[in-house]
Amino acid sequence: MAYQLTPEDGPDGRTGGPAASAPTVDDDLKALTRLMARFLRRARDPDEDVPEELRALLSGAGLANRHLAPLVSLALEGPASVGELAERMALGATTTSQLVNELCRGGLVRRTEDERDRRRTIVSVEEPHRPLVERCARARVEPLRQALGLLAPAARRDFLRSWRVMVDVCEGRPVSAPDALEETTEATVPQRP
């Protein structure tokens, strides 16, 4: 069941007592940076959801935690060219190519010729390792899935639009007024237990 944010909800969405007035952009910025720090601390902890079996596989192949991101992307979104994989992970093509080469040498991914366009090479997780990598990938994104599942569809749409606006601004891309969000009048946040 969804509910509207009330004056008792603080700028970070947590109940924090009655608010004297609507938060300013600076108040929201402070709340956002605190939430992002907490989120990034959790997201950057690669040991959190990595099964020992996958850790041993990486280590045995001379690979490190930095090789998890391409594996997770390939497991969640499927095979891709190096360029597509670079775009998914927001990395440069050279860095992504290096990661893929190292994963290939380690036997965790393979490159195959694209049947539709023989000039393209497609990268995918090697079959014997696919179930393990997929299990790890699902575990890493499950908290995000749960959080998105708590939001009503309109709230998810607004949340993702807000993230796109923030990322575009941070990347120096132009953002037009229609990209900005209007105040939502419908209840979009689930009832707290």
C-alpha atoms as a PDB file:
ATOM      1  CA  MET A   1       0.000   0.000   0.000  1.00  0.00           C
ATOM      2  CA  ALA A   2       1.398   3.394  -0.989  1.00  0.00           C
ATOM      3  CA  TYR A   3       1.279   6.611   0.991  1.00  0.00           C
ATOM      4  CA  GLN A   4       2.282  10.228   0.523  1.00  0.00           C
ATOM      5  CA  LEU A   5       5.302  11.702   2.213  1.00  0.00           C
ATOM      6  CA  THR A   6       4.213  13.697   5.217  1.00  0.00           C
ATOM      7  CA  PRO A   7       5.781  16.658   7.051  1.00  0.00           C
ATOM      8  CA  GLU A   8       7.185  14.090   9.506  1.00  0.00           C
ATOM      9  CA  ASP A   9       9.358  12.612   6.760  1.00  0.00           C
ATOM     10  CA  GLY A  10      12.843  14.093   6.755  1.00  0.00           C
ATOM     11  CA  PRO A  11      14.722  15.153   3.600  1.00  0.00           C
ATOM     12  CA  ASP A  12      16.135  11.639   3.216  1.00  0.00           C
ATOM     13  CA  GLY A  13      12.677  10.068   3.340  1.00  0.00           C
ATOM     14  CA  ARG A  14      13.064   8.808   6.883  1.00  0.00           C
ATOM     15  CA  THR A  15      10.752   9.886   9.630  1.00  0.00           C
ATOM     16  CA  GLY A  16      12.547  12.646  11.464  1.00  0.00           C
ATOM     17  CA  GLY A  17       9.889  14.651  13.248  1.00  0.00           C
ATOM     18  CA  PRO A  18       7.929  17.629  12.052  1.00  0.00           C
ATOM     19  CA  ALA A  19       9.634  19.752   9.449  1.00  0.00           C
ATOM     20  CA  ALA A  20       9.685  23.509  10.001  1.00  0.00           C
ATOM     21  CA  SER A  21       9.484  24.157   6.259  1.00  0.00           C
ATOM     22  CA  ALA A  22      10.038  22.441   2.953  1.00  0.00           C
ATOM     23  CA  PRO A  23      13.666  21.395   2.526  1.00  0.00           C
ATOM     24  CA  THR A  24      15.882  23.628   0.410  1.00  0.00           C
ATOM     25  CA  VAL A  25      17.968  22.348  -2.486  1.00  0.00           C
ATOM     26  CA  ASP A  26      20.979  22.449  -0.133  1.00  0.00           C
ATOM     27  CA  ASP A  27      19.092  20.356   2.451  1.00  0.00           C
ATOM     28  CA  ASP A  28      18.237  17.841  -0.269  1.00  0.00           C
ATOM     29  CA  LEU A  29      21.834  17.891  -1.503  1.00  0.00           C
ATOM     30  CA  LYS A  30      23.072  17.036   1.985  1.00  0.00           C
ATOM     31  CA  ALA A  31      20.552  14.195   2.242  1.00  0.00           C
ATOM     32  CA  LEU A  32      21.481  12.951  -1.255  1.00  0.00           C
ATOM     33  CA  THR A  33      25.235  12.921  -0.578  1.00  0.00           C
ATOM     34  CA  ARG A  34      24.695  11.026   2.679  1.00  0.00           C
ATOM     35  CA  LEU A  35      22.437   8.475   0.999  1.00  0.00           C
ATOM     36  CA  MET A  36      24.842   8.101  -1.920  1.00  0.00           C
ATOM     37  CA  ALA A  37      27.755   7.523   0.450  1.00  0.00           C
ATOM     38  CA  ARG A  38      25.818   4.738   2.161  1.00  0.00           C
ATOM     39  CA  PHE A  39      24.720   3.276  -1.165  1.00  0.00           C
ATOM     40  CA  LEU A  40      28.200   3.400  -2.717  1.00  0.00           C
ATOM     41  CA  ARG A  41      29.815   1.882   0.357  1.00  0.00           C
ATOM     42  CA  ARG A  42      27.481  -1.099  -0.055  1.00  0.00           C
ATOM     43  CA  ALA A  43      27.746  -1.223  -3.856  1.00  0.00           C
ATOM     44  CA  ARG A  44      31.558  -1.090  -3.785  1.00  0.00           C
ATOM     45  CA  ASP A  45      31.873  -4.029  -1.397  1.00  0.00           C
ATOM     46  CA  PRO A  46      32.492  -6.806  -3.911  1.00  0.00           C
ATOM     47  CA  ASP A  47      33.047  -9.417  -1.219  1.00  0.00           C
ATOM     48  CA  GLU A  48      29.518  -8.979   0.096  1.00  0.00           C
ATOM     49  CA  ASP A  49      27.728 -11.188  -2.431  1.00  0.00           C
ATOM     50  CA  VAL A  50      30.556 -13.073  -4.119  1.00  0.00           C
ATOM     51  CA  PRO A  51      30.349 -16.799  -3.467  1.00  0.00           C
ATOM     52  CA  GLU A  52      33.612 -18.355  -2.305  1.00  0.00           C
ATOM     53  CA  GLU A  53      33.510 -20.583  -5.382  1.00  0.00           C
ATOM     54  CA  LEU A  54      33.569 -17.546  -7.709  1.00  0.00           C
ATOM     55  CA  ARG A  55      36.269 -15.850  -5.633  1.00  0.00           C
ATOM     56  CA  ALA A  56      38.407 -18.969  -5.978  1.00  0.00           C
ATOM     57  CA  LEU A  57      37.719 -19.122  -9.718  1.00  0.00           C
ATOM     58  CA  LEU A  58      38.795 -15.491 -10.180  1.00  0.00           C
ATOM     59  CA  SER A  59      41.847 -15.905  -7.991  1.00  0.00           C
ATOM     60  CA  GLY A  60      42.881 -19.130  -9.716  1.00  0.00           C
ATOM     61  CA  ALA A  61      42.723 -17.361 -13.080  1.00  0.00           C
ATOM     62  CA  GLY A  62      44.821 -14.461 -11.781  1.00  0.00           C
ATOM     63  CA  LEU A  63      41.823 -12.121 -11.834  1.00  0.00           C
ATOM     64  CA  ALA A  64      40.543  -9.651  -9.248  1.00  0.00           C
ATOM     65  CA  ASN A  65      37.313  -8.056  -8.058  1.00  0.00           C
ATOM     66  CA  ARG A  66      37.477  -5.486 -10.882  1.00  0.00           C
ATOM     67  CA  HIS A  67      36.581  -8.330 -13.245  1.00  0.00           C
ATOM     68  CA  LEU A  68      33.216  -8.814 -11.551  1.00  0.00           C
ATOM     69  CA  ALA A  69      31.508  -5.847 -13.250  1.00  0.00           C
ATOM     70  CA  PRO A  70      31.788  -7.220 -16.803  1.00  0.00           C
ATOM     71  CA  LEU A  71      30.793 -10.684 -15.609  1.00  0.00           C
ATOM     72  CA  VAL A  72      27.732  -9.301 -13.800  1.00  0.00           C
ATOM     73  CA  SER A  73      26.742  -7.243 -16.849  1.00  0.00           C
ATOM     74  CA  LEU A  74      27.065 -10.211 -19.195  1.00  0.00           C
ATOM     75  CA  ALA A  75      25.108 -12.428 -16.802  1.00  0.00           C
ATOM     76  CA  LEU A  76      22.280  -9.921 -16.286  1.00  0.00           C
ATOM     77  CA  GLU A  77      21.989  -8.351 -19.741  1.00  0.00           C
ATOM     78  CA  GLY A  78      23.352 -11.105 -21.955  1.00  0.00           C
ATOM     79  CA  PRO A  79      26.171 -11.294 -24.485  1.00  0.00           C
ATOM     80  CA  ALA A  80      27.482  -8.051 -25.961  1.00  0.00           C
ATOM     81  CA  SER A  81      30.196  -6.594 -28.116  1.00  0.00           C
ATOM     82  CA  VAL A  82      33.082  -4.945 -26.270  1.00  0.00           C
ATOM     83  CA  GLY A  83      31.677  -1.534 -27.224  1.00  0.00           C
ATOM     84  CA  GLU A  84      28.220  -2.399 -25.868  1.00  0.00           C
ATOM     85  CA  LEU A  85      29.756  -3.799 -22.698  1.00  0.00           C
ATOM     86  CA  ALA A  86      31.829  -0.624 -22.256  1.00  0.00           C
ATOM     87  CA  GLU A  87      28.677   1.484 -22.606  1.00  0.00           C
ATOM     88  CA  ARG A  88      26.781  -0.669 -20.083  1.00  0.00           C
ATOM     89  CA  MET A  89      29.539  -0.275 -17.509  1.00  0.00           C
ATOM     90  CA  ALA A  90      30.321   3.371 -18.331  1.00  0.00           C
ATOM     91  CA  LEU A  91      33.968   2.499 -19.025  1.00  0.00           C
ATOM     92  CA  GLY A  92      36.229   3.302 -21.920  1.00  0.00           C
ATOM     93  CA  ALA A  93      36.575   0.821 -24.759  1.00  0.00           C
ATOM     94  CA  THR A  94      40.279   0.275 -24.029  1.00  0.00           C
ATOM     95  CA  THR A  95      39.679  -0.556 -20.351  1.00  0.00           C
ATOM     96  CA  THR A  96      36.766  -2.827 -21.224  1.00  0.00           C
ATOM     97  CA  SER A  97      38.778  -4.572 -23.925  1.00  0.00           C
ATOM     98  CA  GLN A  98      41.576  -5.188 -21.425  1.00  0.00           C
ATOM     99  CA  LEU A  99      39.115  -6.635 -18.889  1.00  0.00           C
ATOM    100  CA  VAL A 100      37.585  -8.878 -21.558  1.00  0.00           C
ATOM    101  CA  ASN A 101      41.028 -10.058 -22.727  1.00  0.00           C
ATOM    102  CA  GLU A 102      41.962 -10.950 -19.150  1.00  0.00           C
ATOM    103  CA  LEU A 103      38.629 -12.737 -18.610  1.00  0.00           C
ATOM    104  CA  CYS A 104      39.171 -14.668 -21.864  1.00  0.00           C
ATOM    105  CA  ARG A 105      42.678 -15.715 -20.803  1.00  0.00           C
ATOM    106  CA  GLY A 106      41.197 -16.785 -17.455  1.00  0.00           C
ATOM    107  CA  GLY A 107      38.604 -18.924 -19.218  1.00  0.00           C
ATOM    108  CA  LEU A 108      35.572 -17.103 -17.807  1.00  0.00           C
ATOM    109  CA  VAL A 109      34.313 -15.486 -21.017  1.00  0.00           C
ATOM    110  CA  ARG A 110      34.608 -16.245 -24.695  1.00  0.00           C
ATOM    111  CA  ARG A 111      34.527 -14.201 -27.866  1.00  0.00           C
ATOM    112  CA  THR A 112      32.501 -15.433 -30.808  1.00  0.00           C
ATOM    113  CA  GLU A 113      31.820 -14.008 -34.239  1.00  0.00           C
ATOM    114  CA  ASP A 114      28.418 -12.336 -34.539  1.00  0.00           C
ATOM    115  CA  GLU A 115      26.393 -14.485 -36.964  1.00  0.00           C
ATOM    116  CA  ARG A 116      24.515 -11.430 -38.307  1.00  0.00           C
ATOM    117  CA  ASP A 117      27.602  -9.244 -38.763  1.00  0.00           C
ATOM    118  CA  ARG A 118      30.857 -11.181 -39.040  1.00  0.00           C
ATOM    119  CA  ARG A 119      32.860  -7.984 -38.389  1.00  0.00           C
ATOM    120  CA  ARG A 120      31.546  -7.912 -34.800  1.00  0.00           C
ATOM    121  CA  THR A 121      32.766 -10.055 -31.944  1.00  0.00           C
ATOM    122  CA  ILE A 122      30.359 -10.975 -29.160  1.00  0.00           C
ATOM    123  CA  VAL A 123      31.497 -11.628 -25.591  1.00  0.00           C
ATOM    124  CA  SER A 124      29.623 -14.063 -23.350  1.00  0.00           C
ATOM    125  CA  VAL A 125      30.177 -15.957 -20.108  1.00  0.00           C
ATOM    126  CA  GLU A 126      31.679 -19.411 -20.702  1.00  0.00           C
ATOM    127  CA  GLU A 127      28.996 -22.059 -20.269  1.00  0.00           C
ATOM    128  CA  PRO A 128      30.531 -24.028 -17.391  1.00  0.00           C
ATOM    129  CA  HIS A 129      30.708 -20.837 -15.298  1.00  0.00           C
ATOM    130  CA  ARG A 130      27.367 -19.310 -16.313  1.00  0.00           C
ATOM    131  CA  PRO A 131      25.221 -20.653 -13.399  1.00  0.00           C
ATOM    132  CA  LEU A 132      27.732 -19.496 -10.787  1.00  0.00           C
ATOM    133  CA  VAL A 133      28.154 -16.044 -12.364  1.00  0.00           C
ATOM    134  CA  GLU A 134      24.385 -15.641 -12.786  1.00  0.00           C
ATOM    135  CA  ARG A 135      23.796 -16.568  -9.135  1.00  0.00           C
ATOM    136  CA  CYS A 136      26.358 -13.960  -8.043  1.00  0.00           C
ATOM    137  CA  ALA A 137      24.893 -11.328 -10.395  1.00  0.00           C
ATOM    138  CA  ARG A 138      21.358 -11.876  -9.094  1.00  0.00           C
ATOM    139  CA  ALA A 139      22.554 -11.636  -5.479  1.00  0.00           C
ATOM    140  CA  ARG A 140      24.360  -8.349  -6.194  1.00  0.00           C
ATOM    141  CA  VAL A 141      21.304  -6.656  -7.711  1.00  0.00           C
ATOM    142  CA  GLU A 142      18.632  -8.179  -5.473  1.00  0.00           C
ATOM    143  CA  PRO A 143      18.635  -5.272  -2.973  1.00  0.00           C
ATOM    144  CA  LEU A 144      18.023  -2.857  -5.871  1.00  0.00           C
ATOM    145  CA  ARG A 145      15.259  -5.087  -7.209  1.00  0.00           C
ATOM    146  CA  GLN A 146      13.618  -5.196  -3.781  1.00  0.00           C
ATOM    147  CA  ALA A 147      13.834  -1.414  -3.382  1.00  0.00           C
ATOM    148  CA  LEU A 148      12.349  -0.768  -6.826  1.00  0.00           C
ATOM    149  CA  GLY A 149       9.634  -3.314  -6.103  1.00  0.00           C
ATOM    150  CA  LEU A 150       8.561  -1.269  -3.069  1.00  0.00           C
ATOM    151  CA  LEU A 151       7.802   1.731  -5.278  1.00  0.00           C
ATOM    152  CA  ALA A 152       4.634   2.219  -7.262  1.00  0.00           C
ATOM    153  CA  PRO A 153       5.189   2.257 -11.062  1.00  0.00           C
ATOM    154  CA  ALA A 154       4.887   6.074 -11.173  1.00  0.00           C
ATOM    155  CA  ALA A 155       7.447   6.424  -8.385  1.00  0.00           C
ATOM    156  CA  ARG A 156       9.856   4.065 -10.196  1.00  0.00           C
ATOM    157  CA  ARG A 157       9.442   6.122 -13.382  1.00  0.00           C
ATOM    158  CA  ASP A 158      10.148   9.374 -11.483  1.00  0.00           C
ATOM    159  CA  PHE A 159      13.059   7.811  -9.597  1.00  0.00           C
ATOM    160  CA  LEU A 160      14.715   6.583 -12.800  1.00  0.00           C
ATOM    161  CA  ARG A 161      14.046   9.893 -14.570  1.00  0.00           C
ATOM    162  CA  SER A 162      15.662  11.715 -11.635  1.00  0.00           C
ATOM    163  CA  TRP A 163      18.722   9.469 -11.845  1.00  0.00           C
ATOM    164  CA  ARG A 164      18.979  10.110 -15.593  1.00  0.00           C
ATOM    165  CA  VAL A 165      18.851  13.871 -15.007  1.00  0.00           C
ATOM    166  CA  MET A 166      21.568  13.657 -12.301  1.00  0.00           C
ATOM    167  CA  VAL A 167      23.818  11.449 -14.434  1.00  0.00           C
ATOM    168  CA  ASP A 168      23.337  13.629 -17.526  1.00  0.00           C
ATOM    169  CA  VAL A 169      24.212  16.785 -15.553  1.00  0.00           C
ATOM    170  CA  CYS A 170      27.258  15.086 -13.965  1.00  0.00           C
ATOM    171  CA  GLU A 171      28.420  13.978 -17.422  1.00  0.00           C
ATOM    172  CA  GLY A 172      27.974  17.518 -18.774  1.00  0.00           C
ATOM    173  CA  ARG A 173      25.112  16.591 -21.090  1.00  0.00           C
ATOM    174  CA  PRO A 174      22.425  19.166 -21.787  1.00  0.00           C
ATOM    175  CA  VAL A 175      19.252  18.704 -19.753  1.00  0.00           C
ATOM    176  CA  SER A 176      16.121  20.538 -20.831  1.00  0.00           C
ATOM    177  CA  ALA A 177      13.262  21.735 -18.632  1.00  0.00           C
ATOM    178  CA  PRO A 178      10.940  18.852 -19.659  1.00  0.00           C
ATOM    179  CA  ASP A 179      13.516  16.476 -18.148  1.00  0.00           C
ATOM    180  CA  ALA A 180      12.908  18.036 -14.738  1.00  0.00           C
ATOM    181  CA  LEU A 181      10.251  16.436 -12.587  1.00  0.00           C
ATOM    182  CA  GLU A 182       6.946  17.950 -11.665  1.00  0.00           C
ATOM    183  CA  GLU A 183       5.796  17.550  -8.086  1.00  0.00           C
ATOM    184  CA  THR A 184       3.940  14.290  -7.696  1.00  0.00           C
ATOM    185  CA  THR A 185       0.489  14.531  -6.149  1.00  0.00           C
ATOM    186  CA  GLU A 186      -0.252  10.814  -6.089  1.00  0.00           C
ATOM    187  CA  ALA A 187       0.910   8.501  -3.362  1.00  0.00           C
ATOM    188  CA  THR A 188       4.088   6.901  -4.644  1.00  0.00           C
ATOM    189  CA  VAL A 189       5.939   5.519  -1.651  1.00  0.00           C
ATOM    190  CA  PRO A 190       4.817   2.295   0.054  1.00  0.00           C
ATOM    191  CA  GLN A 191       3.384   2.290   3.559  1.00  0.00           C
ATOM    192  CA  ARG A 192       6.008   1.592   6.206  1.00  0.00           C
ATOM    193  CA  PRO A 193       5.269  -1.479   8.340  1.00  0.00           C
END
